[in-house]
PDB file of C-alpha atoms in Angstrom:
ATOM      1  CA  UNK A  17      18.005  -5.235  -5.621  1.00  0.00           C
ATOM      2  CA  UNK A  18      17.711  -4.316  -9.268  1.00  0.00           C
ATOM      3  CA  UNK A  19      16.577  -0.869 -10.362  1.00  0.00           C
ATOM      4  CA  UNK A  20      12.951  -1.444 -11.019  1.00  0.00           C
ATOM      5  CA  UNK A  21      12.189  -2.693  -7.609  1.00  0.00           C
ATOM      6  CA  UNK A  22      14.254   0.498  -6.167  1.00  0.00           C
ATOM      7  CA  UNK A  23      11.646   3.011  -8.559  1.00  0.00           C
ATOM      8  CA  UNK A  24       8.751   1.424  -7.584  1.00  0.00           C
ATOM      9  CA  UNK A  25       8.662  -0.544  -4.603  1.00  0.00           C
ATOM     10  CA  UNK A  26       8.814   2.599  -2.322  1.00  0.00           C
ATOM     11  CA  UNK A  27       4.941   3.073  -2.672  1.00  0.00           C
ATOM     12  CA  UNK A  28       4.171   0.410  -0.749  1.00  0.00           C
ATOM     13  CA  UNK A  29       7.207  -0.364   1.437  1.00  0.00           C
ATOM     14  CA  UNK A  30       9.168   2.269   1.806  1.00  0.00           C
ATOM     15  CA  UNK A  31      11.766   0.460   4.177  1.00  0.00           C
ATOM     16  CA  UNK A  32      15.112   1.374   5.244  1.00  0.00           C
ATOM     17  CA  UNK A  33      16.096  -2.789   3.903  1.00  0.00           C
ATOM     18  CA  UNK A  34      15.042  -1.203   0.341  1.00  0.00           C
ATOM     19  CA  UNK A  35      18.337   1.183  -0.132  1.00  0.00           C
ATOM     20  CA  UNK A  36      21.109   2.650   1.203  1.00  0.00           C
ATOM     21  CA  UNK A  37      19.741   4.950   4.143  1.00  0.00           C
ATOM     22  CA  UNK A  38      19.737   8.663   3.665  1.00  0.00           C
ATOM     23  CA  UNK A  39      19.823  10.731   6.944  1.00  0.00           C
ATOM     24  CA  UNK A  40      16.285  10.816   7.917  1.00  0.00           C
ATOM     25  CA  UNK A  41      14.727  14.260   9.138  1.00  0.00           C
ATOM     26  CA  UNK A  42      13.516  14.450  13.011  1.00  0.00           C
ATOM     27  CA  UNK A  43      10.072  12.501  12.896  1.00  0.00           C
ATOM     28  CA  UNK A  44       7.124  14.860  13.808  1.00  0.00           C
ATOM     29  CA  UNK A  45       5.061  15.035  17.055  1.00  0.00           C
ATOM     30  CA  UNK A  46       1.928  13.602  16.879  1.00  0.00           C
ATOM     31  CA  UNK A  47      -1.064  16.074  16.322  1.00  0.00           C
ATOM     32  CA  UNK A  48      -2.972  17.833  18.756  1.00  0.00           C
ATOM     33  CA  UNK A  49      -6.197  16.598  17.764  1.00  0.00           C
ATOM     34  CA  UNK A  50     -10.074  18.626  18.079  1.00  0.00           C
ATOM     35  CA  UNK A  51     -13.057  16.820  18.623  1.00  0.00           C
ATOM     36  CA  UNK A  52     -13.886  17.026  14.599  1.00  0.00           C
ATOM     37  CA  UNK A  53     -10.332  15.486  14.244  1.00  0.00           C
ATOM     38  CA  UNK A  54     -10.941  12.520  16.666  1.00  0.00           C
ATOM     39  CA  UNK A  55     -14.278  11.864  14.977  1.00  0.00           C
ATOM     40  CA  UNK A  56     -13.063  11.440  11.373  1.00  0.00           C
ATOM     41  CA  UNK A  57     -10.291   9.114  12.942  1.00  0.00           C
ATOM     42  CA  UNK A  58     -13.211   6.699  14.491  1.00  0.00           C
ATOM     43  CA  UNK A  59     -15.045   6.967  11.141  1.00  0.00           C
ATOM     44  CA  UNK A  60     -11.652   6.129   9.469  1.00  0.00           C
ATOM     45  CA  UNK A  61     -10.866   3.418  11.564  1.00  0.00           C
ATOM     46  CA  UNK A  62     -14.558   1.902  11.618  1.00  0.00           C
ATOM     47  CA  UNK A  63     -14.463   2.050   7.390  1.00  0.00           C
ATOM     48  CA  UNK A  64     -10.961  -0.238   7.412  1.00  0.00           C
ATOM     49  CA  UNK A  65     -12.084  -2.320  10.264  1.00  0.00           C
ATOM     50  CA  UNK A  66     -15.201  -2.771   8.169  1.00  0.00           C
ATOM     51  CA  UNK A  67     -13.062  -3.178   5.241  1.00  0.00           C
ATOM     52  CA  UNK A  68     -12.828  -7.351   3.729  1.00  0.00           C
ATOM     53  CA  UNK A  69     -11.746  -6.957   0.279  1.00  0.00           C
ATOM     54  CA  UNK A  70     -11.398  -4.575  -2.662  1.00  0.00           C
ATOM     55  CA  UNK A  71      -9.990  -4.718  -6.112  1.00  0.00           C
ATOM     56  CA  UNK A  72      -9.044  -1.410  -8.160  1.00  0.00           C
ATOM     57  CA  UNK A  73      -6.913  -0.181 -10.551  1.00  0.00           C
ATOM     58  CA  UNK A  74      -4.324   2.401  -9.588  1.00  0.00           C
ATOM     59  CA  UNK A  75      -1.767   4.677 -10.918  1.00  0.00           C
ATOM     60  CA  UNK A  76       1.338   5.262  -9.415  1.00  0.00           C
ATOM     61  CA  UNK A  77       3.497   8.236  -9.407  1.00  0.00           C
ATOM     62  CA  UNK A  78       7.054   8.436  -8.324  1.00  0.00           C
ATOM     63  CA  UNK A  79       8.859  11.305  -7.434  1.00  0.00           C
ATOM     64  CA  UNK A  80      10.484  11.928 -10.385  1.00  0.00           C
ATOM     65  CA  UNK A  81       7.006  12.059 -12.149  1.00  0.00           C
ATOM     66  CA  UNK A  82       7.420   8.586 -13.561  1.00  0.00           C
ATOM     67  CA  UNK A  83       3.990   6.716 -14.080  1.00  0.00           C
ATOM     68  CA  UNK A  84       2.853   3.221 -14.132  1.00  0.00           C
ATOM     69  CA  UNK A  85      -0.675   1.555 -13.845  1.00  0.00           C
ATOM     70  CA  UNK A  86      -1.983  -2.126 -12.521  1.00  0.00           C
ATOM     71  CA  UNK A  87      -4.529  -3.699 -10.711  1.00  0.00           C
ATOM     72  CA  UNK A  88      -4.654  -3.946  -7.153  1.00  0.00           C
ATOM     73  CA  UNK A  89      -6.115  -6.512  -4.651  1.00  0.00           C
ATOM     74  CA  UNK A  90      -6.629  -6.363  -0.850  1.00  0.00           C
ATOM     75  CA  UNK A  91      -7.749  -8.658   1.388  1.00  0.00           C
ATOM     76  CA  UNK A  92      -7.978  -8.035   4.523  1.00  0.00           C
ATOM     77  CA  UNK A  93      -6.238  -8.845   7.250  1.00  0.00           C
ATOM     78  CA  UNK A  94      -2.642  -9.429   5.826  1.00  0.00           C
ATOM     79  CA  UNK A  95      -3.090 -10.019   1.854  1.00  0.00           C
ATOM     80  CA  UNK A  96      -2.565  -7.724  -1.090  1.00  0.00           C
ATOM     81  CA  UNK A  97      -1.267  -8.070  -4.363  1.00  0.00           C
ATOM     82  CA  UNK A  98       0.132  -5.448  -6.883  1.00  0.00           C
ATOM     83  CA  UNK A  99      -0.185  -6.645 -10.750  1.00  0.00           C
ATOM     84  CA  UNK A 100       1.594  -4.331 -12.857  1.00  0.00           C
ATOM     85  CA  UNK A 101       0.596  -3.581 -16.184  1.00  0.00           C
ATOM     86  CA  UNK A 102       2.924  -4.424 -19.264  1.00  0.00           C
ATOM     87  CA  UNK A 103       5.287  -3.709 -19.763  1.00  0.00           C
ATOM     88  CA  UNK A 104       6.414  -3.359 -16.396  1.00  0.00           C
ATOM     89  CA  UNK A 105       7.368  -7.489 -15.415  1.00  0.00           C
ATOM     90  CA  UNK A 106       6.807  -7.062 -11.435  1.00  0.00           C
ATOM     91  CA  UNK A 107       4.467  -8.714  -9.020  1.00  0.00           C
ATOM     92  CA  UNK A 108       3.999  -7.294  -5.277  1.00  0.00           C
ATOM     93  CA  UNK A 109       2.519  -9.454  -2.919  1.00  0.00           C
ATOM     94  CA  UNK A 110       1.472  -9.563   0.741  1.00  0.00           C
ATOM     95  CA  UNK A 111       0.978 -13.201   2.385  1.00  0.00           C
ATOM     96  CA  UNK A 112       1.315 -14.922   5.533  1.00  0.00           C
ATOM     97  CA  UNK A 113       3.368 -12.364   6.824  1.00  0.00           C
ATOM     98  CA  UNK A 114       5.576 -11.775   4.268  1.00  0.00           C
ATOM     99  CA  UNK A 115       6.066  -8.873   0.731  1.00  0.00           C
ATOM    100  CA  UNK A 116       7.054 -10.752  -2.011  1.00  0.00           C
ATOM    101  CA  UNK A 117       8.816  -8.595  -4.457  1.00  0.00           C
ATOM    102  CA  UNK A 118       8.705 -10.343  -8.187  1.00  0.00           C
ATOM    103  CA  UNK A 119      10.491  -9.324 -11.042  1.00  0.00           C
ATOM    104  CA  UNK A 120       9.334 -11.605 -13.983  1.00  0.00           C
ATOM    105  CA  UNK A 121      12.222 -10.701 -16.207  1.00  0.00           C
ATOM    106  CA  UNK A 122      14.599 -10.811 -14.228  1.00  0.00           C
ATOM    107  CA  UNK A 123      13.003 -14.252 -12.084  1.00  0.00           C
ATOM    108  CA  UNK A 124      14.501 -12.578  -9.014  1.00  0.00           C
ATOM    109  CA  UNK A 125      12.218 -12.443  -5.902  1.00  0.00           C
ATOM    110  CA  UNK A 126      12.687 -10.241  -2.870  1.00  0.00           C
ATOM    111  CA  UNK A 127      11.173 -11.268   0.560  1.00  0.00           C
ATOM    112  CA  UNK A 128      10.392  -8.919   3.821  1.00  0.00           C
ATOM    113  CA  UNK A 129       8.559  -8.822   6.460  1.00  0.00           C
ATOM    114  CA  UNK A 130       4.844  -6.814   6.004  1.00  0.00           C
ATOM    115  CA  UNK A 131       5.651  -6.070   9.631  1.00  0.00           C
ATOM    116  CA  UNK A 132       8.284  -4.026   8.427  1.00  0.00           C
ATOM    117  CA  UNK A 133       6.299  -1.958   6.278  1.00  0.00           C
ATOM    118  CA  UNK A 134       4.178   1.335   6.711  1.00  0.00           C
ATOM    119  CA  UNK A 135       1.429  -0.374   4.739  1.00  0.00           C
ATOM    120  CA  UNK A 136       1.119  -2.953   7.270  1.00  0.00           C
ATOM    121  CA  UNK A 137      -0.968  -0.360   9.182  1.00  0.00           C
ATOM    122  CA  UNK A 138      -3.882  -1.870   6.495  1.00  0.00           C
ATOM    123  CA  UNK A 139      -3.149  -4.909   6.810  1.00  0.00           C
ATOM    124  CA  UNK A 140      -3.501  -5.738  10.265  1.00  0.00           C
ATOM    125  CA  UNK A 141      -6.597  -7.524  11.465  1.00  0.00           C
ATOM    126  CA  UNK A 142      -8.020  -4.461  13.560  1.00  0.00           C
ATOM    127  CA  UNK A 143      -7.072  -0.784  12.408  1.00  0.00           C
ATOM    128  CA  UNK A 144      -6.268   1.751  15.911  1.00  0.00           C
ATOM    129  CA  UNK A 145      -4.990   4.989  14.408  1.00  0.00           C
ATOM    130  CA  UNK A 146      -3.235   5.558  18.248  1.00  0.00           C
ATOM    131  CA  UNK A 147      -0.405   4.050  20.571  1.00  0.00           C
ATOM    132  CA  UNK A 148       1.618   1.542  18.235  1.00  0.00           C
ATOM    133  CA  UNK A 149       0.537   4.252  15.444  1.00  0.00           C
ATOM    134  CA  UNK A 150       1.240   8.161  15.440  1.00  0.00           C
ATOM    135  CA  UNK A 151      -1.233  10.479  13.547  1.00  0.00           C
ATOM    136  CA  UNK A 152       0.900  13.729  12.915  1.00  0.00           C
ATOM    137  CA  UNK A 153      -1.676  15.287  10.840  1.00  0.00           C
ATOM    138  CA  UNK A 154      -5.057  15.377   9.423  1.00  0.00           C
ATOM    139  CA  UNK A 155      -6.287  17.591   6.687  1.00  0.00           C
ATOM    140  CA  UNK A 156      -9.491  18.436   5.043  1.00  0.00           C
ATOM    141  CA  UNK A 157      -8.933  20.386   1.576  1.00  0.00           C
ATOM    142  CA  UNK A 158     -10.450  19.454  -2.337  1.00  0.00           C
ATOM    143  CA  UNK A 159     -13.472  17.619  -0.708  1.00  0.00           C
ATOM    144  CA  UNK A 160     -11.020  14.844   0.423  1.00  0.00           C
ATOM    145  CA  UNK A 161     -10.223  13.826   3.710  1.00  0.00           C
ATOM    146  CA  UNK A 162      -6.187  13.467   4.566  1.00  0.00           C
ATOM    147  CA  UNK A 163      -4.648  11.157   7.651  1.00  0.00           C
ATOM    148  CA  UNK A 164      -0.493  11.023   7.948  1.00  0.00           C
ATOM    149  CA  UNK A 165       0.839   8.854  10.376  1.00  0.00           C
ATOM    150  CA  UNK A 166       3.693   6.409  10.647  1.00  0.00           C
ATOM    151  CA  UNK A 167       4.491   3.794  12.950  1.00  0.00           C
ATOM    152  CA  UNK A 168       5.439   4.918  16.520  1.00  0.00           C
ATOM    153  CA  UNK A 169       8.356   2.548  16.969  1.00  0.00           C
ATOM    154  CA  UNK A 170       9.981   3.174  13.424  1.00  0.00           C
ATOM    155  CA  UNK A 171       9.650   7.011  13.271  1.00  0.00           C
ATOM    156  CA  UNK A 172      12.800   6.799  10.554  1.00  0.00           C
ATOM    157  CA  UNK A 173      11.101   3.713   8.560  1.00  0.00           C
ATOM    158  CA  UNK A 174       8.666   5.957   6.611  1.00  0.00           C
ATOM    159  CA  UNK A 175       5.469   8.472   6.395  1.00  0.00           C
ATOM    160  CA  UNK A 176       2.317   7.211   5.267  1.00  0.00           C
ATOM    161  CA  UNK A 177      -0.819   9.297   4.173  1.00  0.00           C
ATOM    162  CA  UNK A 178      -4.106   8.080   3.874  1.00  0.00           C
ATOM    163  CA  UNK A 179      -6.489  10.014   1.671  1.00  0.00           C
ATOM    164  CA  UNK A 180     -10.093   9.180   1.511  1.00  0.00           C
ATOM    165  CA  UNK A 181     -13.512  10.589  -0.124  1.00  0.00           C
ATOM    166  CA  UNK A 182     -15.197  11.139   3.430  1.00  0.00           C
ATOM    167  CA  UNK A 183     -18.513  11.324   2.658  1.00  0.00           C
ATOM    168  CA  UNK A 184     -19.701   8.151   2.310  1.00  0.00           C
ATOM    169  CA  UNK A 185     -16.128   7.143   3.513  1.00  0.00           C
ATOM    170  CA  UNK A 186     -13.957   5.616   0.485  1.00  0.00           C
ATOM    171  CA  UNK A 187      -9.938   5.119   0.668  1.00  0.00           C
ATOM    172  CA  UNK A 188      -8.786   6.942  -2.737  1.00  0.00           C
ATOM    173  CA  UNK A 189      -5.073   7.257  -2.573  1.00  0.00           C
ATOM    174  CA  UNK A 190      -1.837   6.766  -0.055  1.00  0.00           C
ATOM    175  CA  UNK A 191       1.418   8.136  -0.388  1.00  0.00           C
ATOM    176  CA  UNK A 192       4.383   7.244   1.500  1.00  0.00           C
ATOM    177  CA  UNK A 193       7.338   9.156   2.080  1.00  0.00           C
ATOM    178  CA  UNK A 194      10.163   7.000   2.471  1.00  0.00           C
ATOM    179  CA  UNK A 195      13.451   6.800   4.411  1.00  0.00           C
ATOM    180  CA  UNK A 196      15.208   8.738   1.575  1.00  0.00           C
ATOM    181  CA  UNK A 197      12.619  11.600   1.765  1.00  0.00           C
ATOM    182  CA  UNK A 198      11.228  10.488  -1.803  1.00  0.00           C
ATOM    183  CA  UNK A 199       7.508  10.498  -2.085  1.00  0.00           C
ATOM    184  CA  UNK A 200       5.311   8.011  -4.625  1.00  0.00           C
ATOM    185  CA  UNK A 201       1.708   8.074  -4.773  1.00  0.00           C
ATOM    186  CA  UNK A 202      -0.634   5.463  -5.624  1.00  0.00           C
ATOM    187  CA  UNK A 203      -4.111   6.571  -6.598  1.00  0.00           C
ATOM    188  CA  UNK A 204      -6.893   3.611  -6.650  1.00  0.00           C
ATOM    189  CA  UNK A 205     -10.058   4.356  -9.525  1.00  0.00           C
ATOM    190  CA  UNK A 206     -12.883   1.508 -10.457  1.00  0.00           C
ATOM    191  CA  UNK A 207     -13.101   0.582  -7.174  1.00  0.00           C
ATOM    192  CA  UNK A 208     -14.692  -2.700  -5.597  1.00  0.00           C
ATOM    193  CA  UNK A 209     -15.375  -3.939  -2.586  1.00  0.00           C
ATOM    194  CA  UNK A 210     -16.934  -6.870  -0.788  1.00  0.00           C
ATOM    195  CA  UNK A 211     -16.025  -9.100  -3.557  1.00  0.00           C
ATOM    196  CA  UNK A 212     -14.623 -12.436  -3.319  1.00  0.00           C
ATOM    197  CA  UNK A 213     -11.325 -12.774  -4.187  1.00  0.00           C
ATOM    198  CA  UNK A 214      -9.129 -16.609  -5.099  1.00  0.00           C
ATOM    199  CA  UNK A 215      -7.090 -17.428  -2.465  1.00  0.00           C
ATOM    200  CA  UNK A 216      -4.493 -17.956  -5.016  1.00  0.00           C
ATOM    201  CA  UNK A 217      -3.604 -14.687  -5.901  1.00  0.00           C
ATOM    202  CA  UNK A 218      -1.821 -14.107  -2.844  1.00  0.00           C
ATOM    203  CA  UNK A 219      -0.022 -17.900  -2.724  1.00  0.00           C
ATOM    204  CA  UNK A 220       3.179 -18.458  -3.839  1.00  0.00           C
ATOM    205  CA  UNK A 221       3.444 -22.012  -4.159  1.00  0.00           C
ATOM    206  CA  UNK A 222       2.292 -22.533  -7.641  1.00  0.00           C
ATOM    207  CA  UNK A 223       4.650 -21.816 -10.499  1.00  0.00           C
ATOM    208  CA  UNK A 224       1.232 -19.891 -12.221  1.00  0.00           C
ATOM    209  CA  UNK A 225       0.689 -17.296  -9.451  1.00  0.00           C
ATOM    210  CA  UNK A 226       4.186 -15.444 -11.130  1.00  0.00           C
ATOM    211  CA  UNK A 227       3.048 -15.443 -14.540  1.00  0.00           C
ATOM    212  CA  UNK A 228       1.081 -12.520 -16.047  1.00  0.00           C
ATOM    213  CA  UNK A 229      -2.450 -13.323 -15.539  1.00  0.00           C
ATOM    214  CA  UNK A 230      -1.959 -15.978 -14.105  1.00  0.00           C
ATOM    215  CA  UNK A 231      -4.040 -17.425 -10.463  1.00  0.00           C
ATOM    216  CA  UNK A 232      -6.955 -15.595 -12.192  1.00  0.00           C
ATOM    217  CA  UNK A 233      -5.472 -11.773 -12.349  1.00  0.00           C
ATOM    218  CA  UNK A 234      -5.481  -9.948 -15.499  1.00  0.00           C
ATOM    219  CA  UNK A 235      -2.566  -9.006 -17.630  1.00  0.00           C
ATOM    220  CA  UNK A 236      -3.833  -5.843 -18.099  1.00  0.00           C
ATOM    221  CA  UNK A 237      -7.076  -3.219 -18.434  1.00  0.00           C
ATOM    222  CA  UNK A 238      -8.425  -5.033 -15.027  1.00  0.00           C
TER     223      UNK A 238
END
């Protein structure tokens, strides 16, 4: 896999496939939870359940402080698609099953399985934040609303945190911590949801859906 991919990818895989694996610290426990905990987990799990589409743009931060911006869709359950801003040249997109990593410059695509992925905990078709899913923390600090968890039978693969605006309930930002211990963030801004979003931005059978702005997204701005 080509540099790029290695530098940015990690927000929204974070897979051991991804790069050579580092030694991966003891995965925590999962969190002894109060009532006020296990509430804001329902609410959390009743606003992505509830959850059909959204479109944003975000800004991503890797560990190194490096910055890049795009526009973001979801569609829920199973589809998203990363459009990078130039003049960063990749594409990420979830479909059918399947992350399809796109680097236009290079014309080199990457496939894995969303399955393999923390992120695949928003993609499935009904959010439980228990059993196939460990919560090891929750935290309430800056008037946000903070939920860590990663999947219980792939404690090494990666940590993903949720962070939402709780009040009304609003998904702002995840970061993922991955294999290697490095952590990117990806902050969303100009949210929308409940729109209705082209099937083809998430196909990949038509030579348009890898060019910029092509299948209807936007090169840039969003």
């Amino acid at each position: 896999m080509n540099r790029r991919l290695l530098l940015l990818s990690p927000a929204l895989l974070a897979t051991p496939a991804l790069a050579q694996r580092a030694p991966a610290p003891p995965a925590p426990g999962a969190a002894a939870l109060t009532e006020r905990d296990r509430a804001d987990l329902t609410r959390v799990e009743a606003y992505l359940n509830a959850l059909t589409t959204l479109r944003a743009r975000f800004l991503q931060i890797a560990q190194n402080g490096a910055a890049v911006e795009g526009t973001a869709w979801i569609s829920r359950p199973g589809r998203m698609r990363f459009e990078y801003d130039p003049p960063e040249p990749l594409l990420l997109v979830a479909y059918a099953g399947q992350f399809l990593m796109y680097d236009r410059e290079l014309r080199a695509p990457t496939t894995l399985l969303v399955s393999q992925t923390p992120l695949a905990i928003l993609l499935r078709r009904e959010v439980r934040l228990s059993g196939d899913v460990t919560v090891t923390g929750i935290e309430r600090s800056g008037g946000f609303l903070r939920v860590t968890m990663y999947r219980t039978s792939e404690p090494s693969e990666g940590r993903l945190t949720l962070v939402f605006n709780p009040d009304p309930m609003e998904l702002r930002q995840w970061a993922v911590v991955d294999p290697q211990r490095r952590e990117t963030r990806v902050s969303l801004f100009r949210i929308e949801t409940g729109l209705r979003i082209p099937d083809g931005l998430f196909q990949f059978n038509d030579p348009r859906f890898f060019e910029p702005g092509g299948m209807g997204a936007p090169q840039s701005g969003g």
